[in-house]
CSV table of C-alpha atoms in Angstrom, one decimal:
chain,number,residue,atom,x,y,z
A,562,MET,CA,-18.4,-6.1,4.4
A,563,LYS,CA,-21.8,-5.1,5.6
A,564,ASN,CA,-23.9,-2.6,3.7
A,565,GLN,CA,-23.7,0.8,5.5
A,566,SER,CA,-26.6,2.6,6.9
A,567,THR,CA,-26.9,6.4,6.9
A,568,PRO,CA,-24.2,7.7,9.2
A,569,THR,CA,-25.0,9.7,12.3
A,570,PRO,CA,-22.6,12.5,13.0
A,571,LEU,CA,-21.1,13.2,16.4
A,572,PRO,CA,-22.4,16.3,18.1
A,573,ASP,CA,-20.9,19.5,16.7
A,574,THR,CA,-19.6,17.8,13.6
A,575,PRO,CA,-20.9,18.4,10.1
A,576,THR,CA,-23.5,16.1,8.7
A,577,PRO,CA,-21.9,13.9,6.0
A,578,THR,CA,-23.1,14.6,2.5
A,579,THR,CA,-22.0,11.4,0.9
A,580,SER,CA,-22.5,7.7,1.7
A,581,GLY,CA,-20.0,5.7,3.8
A,582,ASP,CA,-17.4,3.2,2.8
A,583,ALA,CA,-19.8,0.5,1.9
A,584,GLY,CA,-18.3,-2.9,1.3
A,585,THR,CA,-19.3,-5.7,-0.8
A,586,PRO,CA,-21.4,-8.6,0.5
A,587,GLY,CA,-19.1,-10.9,2.4
A,588,GLY,CA,-16.4,-8.3,2.7
A,589,GLY,CA,-15.0,-7.5,6.1
A,590,GLY,CA,-12.0,-8.2,8.2
A,591,GLY,CA,-10.6,-11.4,9.5
A,592,GLY,CA,-7.6,-11.8,11.7
A,593,GLY,CA,-4.9,-14.4,11.8
A,594,HIS,CA,-1.2,-15.2,12.4
A,595,GLU,CA,-0.4,-16.9,9.1
A,596,GLN,CA,0.7,-15.7,5.8
A,597,ALA,CA,-1.9,-15.1,3.1
A,598,THR,CA,-1.5,-15.0,-0.7
A,599,ALA,CA,-3.7,-13.4,-3.4
A,600,SER,CA,-4.1,-13.3,-7.2
A,601,PRO,CA,-1.1,-12.5,-9.3
A,602,ARG,CA,-2.5,-9.1,-10.2
A,603,ARG,CA,-0.1,-6.4,-9.4
A,604,LEU,CA,-0.9,-3.9,-6.7
A,605,ALA,CA,-1.8,-0.4,-7.8
A,606,ALA,CA,1.2,1.9,-8.1
A,607,LEU,CA,1.7,4.1,-5.0
A,608,LEU,CA,2.5,7.3,-6.9
A,609,PRO,CA,0.3,8.9,-9.6
A,610,SER,CA,1.9,9.3,-13.1
A,611,ARG,CA,2.1,12.6,-14.9
A,612,GLY,CA,0.1,12.9,-18.0
A,613,SER,CA,1.8,14.2,-21.2
A,614,SER,CA,0.5,16.9,-23.4
A,615,SER,CA,1.1,17.7,-27.1
A,616,ARG,CA,1.3,21.1,-28.7
A,617,GLY,CA,-0.8,22.2,-31.6
A,618,THR,CA,0.5,23.7,-34.8
A,619,MET,CA,0.2,27.5,-35.1
A,620,ALA,CA,-1.9,28.8,-38.0
A,621,LYS,CA,-0.9,31.7,-40.1
A,622,ARG,CA,-4.1,33.8,-40.0
A,623,PRO,CA,-4.2,36.5,-37.1
A,624,GLY,CA,-7.5,35.2,-35.7
A,625,VAL,CA,-6.2,31.7,-35.6
A,626,LEU,CA,-2.9,32.9,-34.1
A,627,TRP,CA,-4.9,34.7,-31.3
A,628,ALA,CA,-6.9,31.6,-30.6
A,629,ALA,CA,-3.8,29.4,-30.7
A,630,ALA,CA,-1.9,31.7,-28.3
A,631,LEU,CA,-4.8,31.7,-25.9
A,632,ALA,CA,-5.0,27.9,-26.1
A,633,VAL,CA,-1.3,27.6,-25.2
A,634,VAL,CA,-1.8,29.8,-22.2
A,635,VAL,CA,-4.7,27.8,-21.0
A,636,LEU,CA,-2.8,24.5,-21.7
A,637,ALA,CA,0.2,25.8,-19.7
A,638,ALA,CA,-2.0,26.7,-16.7
A,639,CYS,CA,-3.8,23.3,-16.8
A,640,THR,CA,-0.4,21.5,-17.0
A,641,ALA,CA,0.9,23.5,-14.0
A,642,ALA,CA,-2.2,22.7,-12.0
A,643,ALA,CA,-2.0,19.0,-12.8
A,644,ALA,CA,1.7,19.0,-11.9
A,645,ALA,CA,0.8,20.6,-8.5
A,646,VAL,CA,-1.8,18.0,-7.8
A,647,THR,CA,0.7,15.2,-8.7
A,648,ILE,CA,3.4,16.7,-6.5
A,649,SER,CA,1.0,17.1,-3.5
A,650,ARG,CA,0.0,13.4,-3.8
A,651,LYS,CA,3.6,12.3,-4.2
A,652,GLN,CA,4.6,14.3,-1.1
A,653,HIS,CA,1.9,12.7,0.9
A,654,HIS,CA,2.8,9.2,-0.2
A,655,ARG,CA,6.5,9.9,0.5
A,656,GLY,CA,5.6,11.4,3.9
A,657,GLY,CA,6.2,15.1,3.0
A,658,SER,CA,2.8,16.6,2.5
A,659,SER,CA,2.1,20.1,3.8
A,660,ALA,CA,-1.2,21.3,5.3
A,661,SER,CA,-2.1,23.1,2.0
A,662,SER,CA,-1.4,20.1,-0.2
A,663,ALA,CA,-3.3,17.8,2.2
A,664,ALA,CA,-6.4,20.1,1.9
A,665,ARG,CA,-6.3,19.7,-1.9
A,666,SER,CA,-5.9,16.0,-1.9
A,667,CYS,CA,-8.4,13.1,-1.5
A,668,ALA,CA,-5.7,10.6,-0.9
A,669,PRO,CA,-7.0,8.4,2.0
A,670,PHE,CA,-4.7,9.9,4.6
A,671,ALA,CA,-4.4,13.4,3.2
A,672,ALA,CA,-8.1,14.3,3.2
A,673,SER,CA,-9.7,15.8,6.3
A,674,GLY,CA,-12.6,14.0,7.9
A,675,ALA,CA,-14.5,13.3,11.1
A,676,TRP,CA,-15.7,10.3,13.1
A,677,VAL,CA,-19.4,9.6,12.5
A,678,VAL,CA,-21.7,6.9,13.9
A,679,ASP,CA,-22.5,4.2,11.4
A,680,GLU,CA,-25.0,1.5,12.5
A,681,SER,CA,-23.6,-1.0,10.0
A,682,TYR,CA,-20.4,-1.2,12.0
A,683,PRO,CA,-18.5,-3.2,13.1
A,684,LEU,CA,-17.3,-4.8,9.9
A,685,TYR,CA,-17.1,-8.3,11.4
A,686,ASP,CA,-18.0,-10.2,14.6
A,687,SER,CA,-14.9,-10.4,16.7
A,688,ALA,CA,-16.3,-13.5,18.4
A,689,ARG,CA,-16.0,-15.3,15.1
A,690,CYS,CA,-12.4,-14.3,14.4
A,691,PRO,CA,-9.9,-16.9,15.6
A,692,PHE,CA,-6.9,-14.7,15.5
A,693,ILE,CA,-7.4,-12.0,18.1
A,694,ARG,CA,-5.0,-12.2,21.0
A,695,ASP,CA,-6.2,-11.6,24.5
A,696,GLU,CA,-4.6,-8.2,24.8
A,697,PHE,CA,-6.8,-6.8,22.0
A,698,ALA,CA,-10.0,-8.8,22.7
A,699,CYS,CA,-12.0,-6.2,24.6
A,700,ALA,CA,-15.4,-7.8,23.9
A,701,ARG,CA,-14.1,-11.2,25.0
A,702,PHE,CA,-13.1,-9.8,28.4
A,703,GLY,CA,-16.3,-8.1,29.1
A,704,ARG,CA,-16.1,-4.5,27.8
A,705,PRO,CA,-19.8,-3.5,28.4
A,706,ASP,CA,-20.2,-0.6,26.0
A,707,THR,CA,-20.3,-1.1,22.2
A,708,MET,CA,-20.4,2.4,20.7
A,709,TYR,CA,-16.6,2.3,20.2
A,710,LEU,CA,-17.4,-0.2,17.5
A,711,LYS,CA,-19.8,2.0,15.6
A,712,TYR,CA,-17.6,4.9,14.5
A,713,ARG,CA,-16.5,5.3,10.9
A,714,TRP,CA,-14.0,7.8,9.6
A,715,HIS,CA,-15.9,10.0,7.1
A,716,LEU,CA,-13.8,12.0,4.6
A,717,ASP,CA,-15.0,15.6,4.0
A,718,ALA,CA,-16.7,16.5,0.7
A,719,PRO,CA,-15.9,16.3,-2.1
A,720,CYS,CA,-13.8,13.2,-1.4
A,721,ALA,CA,-15.4,9.8,-2.0
A,722,GLN,CA,-15.6,7.5,1.0
A,723,PRO,CA,-13.0,4.7,1.1
A,724,ARG,CA,-14.4,1.3,0.6
A,725,PHE,CA,-13.1,-2.1,1.8
A,726,ASP,CA,-13.6,-5.2,-0.3
A,727,GLY,CA,-12.0,-8.1,1.4
A,728,ALA,CA,-12.9,-10.6,-1.3
A,729,ALA,CA,-11.2,-8.4,-3.9
A,730,LEU,CA,-8.2,-8.0,-1.7
A,731,LEU,CA,-7.8,-11.8,-1.3
A,732,LYS,CA,-7.9,-12.1,-5.1
A,733,MET,CA,-5.4,-9.3,-5.5
A,734,TRP,CA,-3.0,-10.9,-3.1
A,735,SER,CA,-3.2,-14.4,-4.5
A,736,GLY,CA,0.3,-15.9,-4.6
A,737,LYS,CA,1.7,-13.0,-2.5
A,738,THR,CA,3.1,-12.5,1.0
A,739,VAL,CA,2.1,-9.5,3.1
A,740,MET,CA,4.3,-8.7,6.1
A,741,PHE,CA,3.8,-6.4,9.0
A,742,VAL,CA,7.1,-5.6,10.6
A,743,GLY,CA,7.4,-3.8,13.9
A,744,ASP,CA,6.1,-3.7,17.5
A,745,SER,CA,2.7,-4.5,19.0
A,746,LEU,CA,1.1,-1.6,17.1
A,747,ALA,CA,1.9,-3.4,13.9
A,748,LEU,CA,0.5,-6.6,15.5
A,749,ASN,CA,-2.7,-4.6,16.3
A,750,GLN,CA,-3.2,-3.8,12.6
A,751,TYR,CA,-2.1,-7.3,11.5
A,752,GLU,CA,-4.7,-9.0,13.6
A,753,SER,CA,-7.4,-6.6,12.5
A,754,LEU,CA,-6.6,-7.3,8.9
A,755,LEU,CA,-6.7,-11.0,9.5
A,756,CYS,CA,-10.2,-10.7,10.9
A,757,MET,CA,-11.3,-8.6,8.0
A,758,LEU,CA,-10.0,-11.1,5.5
A,759,HIS,CA,-11.4,-14.0,7.5
A,760,ALA,CA,-14.9,-12.5,7.4
A,761,ALA,CA,-14.6,-11.7,3.7
A,762,ALA,CA,-13.6,-15.3,2.9
A,763,GLY,CA,-16.8,-16.6,4.5
A,764,PRO,CA,-17.8,-19.8,6.3
A,765,GLY,CA,-15.5,-22.8,5.7
A,766,VAL,CA,-12.4,-20.8,4.9
A,767,ARG,CA,-9.3,-22.8,5.3
A,768,THR,CA,-6.4,-21.2,7.2
A,769,SER,CA,-3.2,-22.4,8.7
A,770,LEU,CA,-1.2,-20.9,11.5
A,771,SER,CA,2.6,-21.2,11.9
A,772,PRO,CA,3.8,-21.9,14.5
A,773,ALA,CA,0.6,-23.7,15.4
A,774,SER,CA,0.9,-22.4,19.0
A,775,GLY,CA,0.6,-18.8,17.7
A,776,LYS,CA,3.9,-17.9,19.5
A,777,ILE,CA,5.7,-15.0,17.9
A,778,ASP,CA,9.4,-16.0,17.6
A,779,PRO,CA,10.2,-13.8,15.9
A,780,SER,CA,7.3,-14.1,13.5
A,781,SER,CA,3.8,-15.6,13.2
A,782,THR,CA,2.2,-16.5,9.9
A,783,VAL,CA,-1.4,-17.1,8.7
A,784,ARG,CA,-2.1,-18.6,5.4
A,785,PHE,CA,-5.5,-18.4,3.6
A,786,GLU,CA,-5.2,-21.7,1.8
A,787,ASP,CA,-8.1,-21.3,-0.6
A,788,TYR,CA,-6.6,-18.0,-1.9
A,789,ASN,CA,-2.9,-18.8,-1.6
A,790,VAL,CA,-2.4,-15.7,0.5
A,791,THR,CA,0.2,-15.4,3.2
A,792,VAL,CA,0.1,-12.7,6.0
A,793,VAL,CA,3.0,-12.5,8.3
A,794,TYR,CA,3.8,-10.5,11.5
A,795,TYR,CA,7.5,-10.1,12.2
A,796,LEU,CA,8.4,-8.8,15.7
A,797,THR,CA,11.1,-6.1,16.0
A,798,HIS,CA,10.8,-3.3,18.4
A,799,TYR,CA,13.4,-1.0,16.8
A,800,LEU,CA,13.7,-2.2,13.2
A,801,VAL,CA,17.5,-2.2,13.6
A,802,ASP,CA,19.4,-5.0,15.3
A,803,LEU,CA,19.3,-5.8,19.0
A,804,VAL,CA,21.9,-8.4,19.8
A,805,THR,CA,23.0,-10.3,23.0
A,806,GLU,CA,26.8,-10.7,23.1
A,807,ALA,CA,28.6,-13.6,24.6
A,808,SER,CA,29.1,-11.6,27.7
A,809,GLY,CA,25.3,-11.3,28.1
A,810,ARG,CA,25.5,-7.6,27.2
A,811,ARG,CA,22.4,-6.5,25.2
A,812,VAL,CA,23.4,-4.0,22.5
A,813,LEU,CA,21.1,-1.9,20.3
A,814,LYS,CA,23.0,-1.4,17.0
A,815,LEU,CA,21.6,1.7,15.3
A,816,ASP,CA,23.5,1.2,12.1
A,817,THR,CA,23.0,-2.5,11.4
A,818,ILE,CA,19.9,-4.3,10.2
A,819,ASP,CA,20.9,-7.9,9.5
A,820,GLN,CA,17.4,-9.2,10.4
A,821,ALA,CA,16.0,-7.5,7.3
A,822,ARG,CA,17.0,-10.4,5.2
A,823,ASP,CA,13.9,-12.1,6.6
A,824,TRP,CA,11.8,-9.4,5.0
A,825,LEU,CA,13.0,-9.8,1.4
A,826,ALA,CA,10.4,-12.5,0.5
A,827,ALA,CA,7.4,-10.1,1.1
A,828,ASP,CA,5.5,-8.5,-1.8
A,829,VAL,CA,3.9,-5.9,0.6
A,830,LEU,CA,5.7,-4.6,3.6
A,831,VAL,CA,4.1,-2.5,6.4
A,832,PHE,CA,6.6,-1.2,9.0
A,833,ASP,CA,6.2,0.7,12.3
A,834,SER,CA,8.4,1.9,15.1
A,835,TRP,CA,8.7,4.4,18.0
A,836,HIS,CA,6.5,2.8,20.8
A,837,TRP,CA,9.6,1.2,22.5
A,838,TRP,CA,12.1,4.0,22.0
A,839,PRO,CA,11.2,6.0,25.1
A,840,ARG,CA,11.3,3.1,27.4
A,841,THR,CA,13.7,3.1,30.4
A,842,GLY,CA,14.3,1.0,33.4
A,843,PRO,CA,13.2,-2.6,33.6
A,844,THR,CA,11.2,-2.5,30.4
A,845,GLN,CA,14.1,-1.3,28.4
A,846,PRO,CA,15.4,-4.4,26.5
A,847,TRP,CA,19.0,-3.2,25.9
A,848,ASP,CA,22.0,-2.2,28.0
A,849,TYR,CA,24.0,-0.2,25.5
A,850,ILE,CA,23.6,1.6,22.2
A,851,GLN,CA,26.2,1.2,19.5
A,852,VAL,CA,26.9,3.3,16.3
A,853,GLY,CA,29.9,2.1,14.4
A,854,ASN,CA,32.7,1.4,16.9
A,855,THR,CA,31.2,3.8,19.5
A,856,VAL,CA,29.3,2.3,22.4
A,857,VAL,CA,27.3,4.4,24.8
A,858,LYS,CA,25.2,3.7,27.8
A,859,ASP,CA,22.4,6.0,26.6
A,860,MET,CA,21.6,8.8,24.2
A,861,ASP,CA,18.7,11.1,23.3
A,862,ARG,CA,15.9,8.7,22.3
A,863,THR,CA,14.6,10.8,19.4
A,864,GLN,CA,18.1,11.1,18.0
A,865,ALA,CA,18.5,7.3,18.3
A,866,PHE,CA,15.1,6.8,16.6
A,867,THR,CA,16.2,9.1,13.8
A,868,LYS,CA,19.5,7.2,13.2
A,869,ALA,CA,17.7,3.9,13.2
A,870,LEU,CA,15.1,5.1,10.7
A,871,ARG,CA,17.9,6.3,8.4
A,872,THR,CA,19.5,2.8,8.6
A,873,TRP,CA,16.2,1.3,7.7
A,874,ALA,CA,15.7,3.7,4.9
A,875,SER,CA,19.2,2.9,3.5
A,876,TRP,CA,18.3,-0.8,3.5
A,877,VAL,CA,15.0,-0.2,1.7
A,878,ASP,CA,16.7,1.9,-0.9
A,879,ALA,CA,19.6,-0.6,-1.4
A,880,ASN,CA,17.4,-3.7,-1.6
A,881,LEU,CA,13.9,-2.7,-2.8
A,882,VAL,CA,14.2,0.3,-5.0
A,883,HIS,CA,14.3,-1.8,-8.2
A,884,THR,CA,11.6,-4.3,-7.1
A,885,ASP,CA,7.8,-4.4,-7.3
A,886,THR,CA,7.6,-4.7,-3.5
A,887,LYS,CA,5.1,-2.2,-2.1
A,888,VAL,CA,6.4,-0.5,1.1
A,889,PHE,CA,4.2,1.3,3.7
A,890,PHE,CA,5.0,2.8,7.1
A,891,GLN,CA,2.5,3.2,9.9
A,892,GLY,CA,2.0,6.7,11.2
A,893,ILE,CA,2.9,6.9,14.9
A,894,SER,CA,0.1,5.5,17.0
A,895,PRO,CA,-0.9,7.8,19.9
A,896,SER,CA,-1.6,6.8,23.5
A,897,HIS,CA,-4.0,8.4,25.9
A,898,TYR,CA,-2.5,8.5,29.4
A,899,ARG,CA,-2.5,12.3,29.9
A,900,GLY,CA,-5.9,13.9,30.1
A,901,GLN,CA,-4.5,17.4,29.4
A,902,ASP,CA,-3.8,16.2,25.9
A,903,TRP,CA,-7.5,16.3,25.2
A,904,GLY,CA,-8.6,19.1,27.6
A,905,ALA,CA,-9.3,16.9,30.6
A,906,SER,CA,-7.6,16.6,34.0
A,907,PRO,CA,-3.9,15.7,33.9
A,908,LYS,CA,-4.7,12.7,36.0
A,909,LYS,CA,-7.3,11.4,33.5
A,910,THR,CA,-6.5,8.5,31.3
A,911,CYS,CA,-8.5,6.6,28.7
A,912,MET,CA,-10.1,4.5,31.5
A,913,GLY,CA,-13.9,4.9,31.3
A,914,GLU,CA,-13.9,6.8,28.0
A,915,THR,CA,-16.7,5.8,25.7
A,916,ARG,CA,-16.8,8.5,23.0
A,917,PRO,CA,-14.3,10.0,20.6
A,918,LEU,CA,-13.2,13.6,20.7
A,919,ASN,CA,-14.9,15.9,18.2
A,920,GLY,CA,-12.6,17.0,15.5
A,921,THR,CA,-12.9,17.7,11.8
A,922,THR,CA,-9.6,19.2,10.6
A,923,THR,CA,-6.0,18.0,10.8
A,924,GLY,CA,-4.2,19.6,13.8
A,925,ALA,CA,-7.3,20.1,15.9
A,926,TYR,CA,-6.1,17.6,18.6
A,927,PRO,CA,-5.5,19.7,21.8
A,928,GLY,CA,-2.3,17.9,22.6
A,929,GLY,CA,-0.8,18.8,19.3
A,930,PRO,CA,1.1,16.6,16.8
A,931,ILE,CA,3.5,13.9,17.8
A,932,PRO,CA,7.0,15.3,17.2
A,933,GLN,CA,8.5,12.1,15.9
A,934,GLN,CA,5.9,12.0,13.1
A,935,ALA,CA,7.7,14.9,11.5
A,936,ILE,CA,11.0,13.0,11.7
A,937,LEU,CA,9.4,10.0,10.1
A,938,ARG,CA,8.0,12.2,7.3
A,939,GLY,CA,11.4,13.7,6.7
A,940,VAL,CA,13.2,10.4,6.4
A,941,LEU,CA,10.5,9.0,4.0
A,942,ALA,CA,10.6,12.1,1.9
A,943,GLY,CA,14.4,11.6,1.3
A,944,MET,CA,14.2,8.0,0.1
A,945,ALA,CA,14.6,6.8,-3.4
A,946,LYS,CA,12.1,4.0,-3.0
A,947,PRO,CA,8.5,5.4,-2.7
A,948,VAL,CA,7.1,4.6,0.7
A,949,TYR,CA,3.5,5.3,1.5
A,950,LEU,CA,2.9,6.8,4.9
A,951,LEU,CA,-0.2,5.4,6.5
A,952,ASP,CA,-0.8,8.6,8.4
A,953,PHE,CA,-3.6,7.7,10.8
A,954,THR,CA,-2.0,9.5,13.7
A,955,TYR,CA,-4.5,12.4,13.9
A,956,LEU,CA,-7.7,10.4,13.4
A,957,SER,CA,-6.4,8.0,16.1
A,958,GLN,CA,-5.6,10.8,18.5
A,959,LEU,CA,-9.4,11.5,18.6
A,960,ARG,CA,-10.2,7.9,19.7
A,961,LYS,CA,-9.5,8.0,23.4
A,962,ASP,CA,-12.5,5.6,23.7
A,963,ALA,CA,-11.0,2.8,21.6
A,964,HIS,CA,-8.3,1.3,23.9
A,965,PRO,CA,-8.6,-2.0,25.8
A,966,THR,CA,-8.1,-0.3,29.2
A,967,LYS,CA,-8.8,-3.1,31.7
A,968,TYR,CA,-10.5,-5.4,29.2
A,969,ASP,CA,-7.3,-7.1,28.0
A,970,GLY,CA,-7.3,-10.4,29.9
A,971,GLY,CA,-5.2,-9.0,32.7
A,972,ILE,CA,-2.1,-8.7,30.4
A,973,PHE,CA,-1.4,-5.0,30.9
A,974,GLY,CA,-4.3,-3.5,32.8
A,975,GLY,CA,-5.2,0.1,32.2
A,976,ASP,CA,-3.9,-0.1,28.6
A,977,CYS,CA,-4.2,3.2,26.8
A,978,THR,CA,-1.6,2.3,24.1
A,979,HIS,CA,-3.1,-0.6,22.1
A,980,TRP,CA,-6.5,-0.7,20.5
A,981,CYS,CA,-9.5,-3.1,20.7
A,982,VAL,CA,-10.1,-5.5,17.8
A,983,ALA,CA,-12.7,-5.1,16.4
A,984,GLY,CA,-12.2,-1.4,16.6
A,985,LEU,CA,-10.0,1.5,15.4
A,986,PRO,CA,-7.4,-0.7,13.6
A,987,ASP,CA,-10.2,-1.7,11.2
A,988,THR,CA,-10.3,1.9,10.0
A,989,TRP,CA,-6.6,1.8,9.5
A,990,ASN,CA,-7.1,-1.2,7.2
A,991,VAL,CA,-10.0,0.4,5.3
A,992,LEU,CA,-7.6,3.3,4.5
A,993,PHE,CA,-4.7,0.9,3.8
A,994,TYR,CA,-6.9,-0.9,1.3
A,995,ALA,CA,-7.8,2.5,-0.3
A,996,ALA,CA,-4.2,3.3,-0.6
A,997,LEU,CA,-3.4,-0.1,-2.1
A,998,THR,CA,-6.1,0.3,-4.7
A,999,GLY,CA,-5.7,4.0,-5.5
A,1000,GLN,CA,-9.0,5.2,-4.1
A,1001,ASP,CA,-8.0,8.9,-4.2
């Protein structure tokens, strides 16, 4: 990762008081479609542990009694405060943090922050990353501006800035499999991480891609041979099962998740869903929805999403609660097709946008929060297995400038859903690394 220069704040945002997320020499991101493995060192625990305290023995003399009593009161207050901090962090990791607890926490996704210009960015040269698909390769297809590459998410004081050390991550993951499971937004983060790891590994790094064509059916794997690290992308739009019956009828089964057996080999799992749930018409890949023995032509999509999330959560709790597998869930990635969401004309989209929105506190996005994010938080909060919510929704809402738009090789055209690589997903991975290594 490049050394970072002094960041330049956006207009109307506070000047940072601490240095940025400087990486180590050679650190950075690399992308790929194969599995990667790292050192047998265990990943940092997701949840903080509570410290224990011991009680002193009361003396008999009145003066000593008074001092001892005062000490007990102080100790009780300190213990309560420590417990409150522990709870707030646990709630964040489990997806249930409140605004007040987030304000007190420096966990990577709980702390408030702002986008600042950092001339040391981007973290890698996308032209040298062999893993970026056309739909994310904005520079390859002629995007003329480069400022979208120069923004770094800067946490407000007193929080330390998250750091990314790709070389350390490769060592940490030696012998391990990391799997991204979900739709094309999971693919976005996967390819960014591959680029960051590829840059960190340096010239001459040996990687293998399976299948060699790079086709995702249903998965694609990149392996960093010199580190024994495997990184996998597994395509599933809904997490639950989508089956084609003998009659040709396509059925989305909200209460079955047989495909999940393919995920059990992973040491680190990163899930996402929602992007495909609202789809209707020709782009909807199912004909019916089934729950138990009940088959319906359609239902409220948020309700269906909630049922599917609960099925996924039940599978995680049944299969992973007693394992060392680390489980993460992406916050819902925003799109920018409606200008009124950021105070512009309703007909405005992300096309032609070259600067982020100004914003420094959670909830400042004019369009408001994404409702399904609250549903996701609620499901995660009720799980037995700790699941870390990679809650990058708000900081991504501010990045109306970071989409491929028309620079996607003609695949979508006017794309305000996905993100350029290099670009915003690199920040997701900086914060993902901070969560993995306990930088809070």
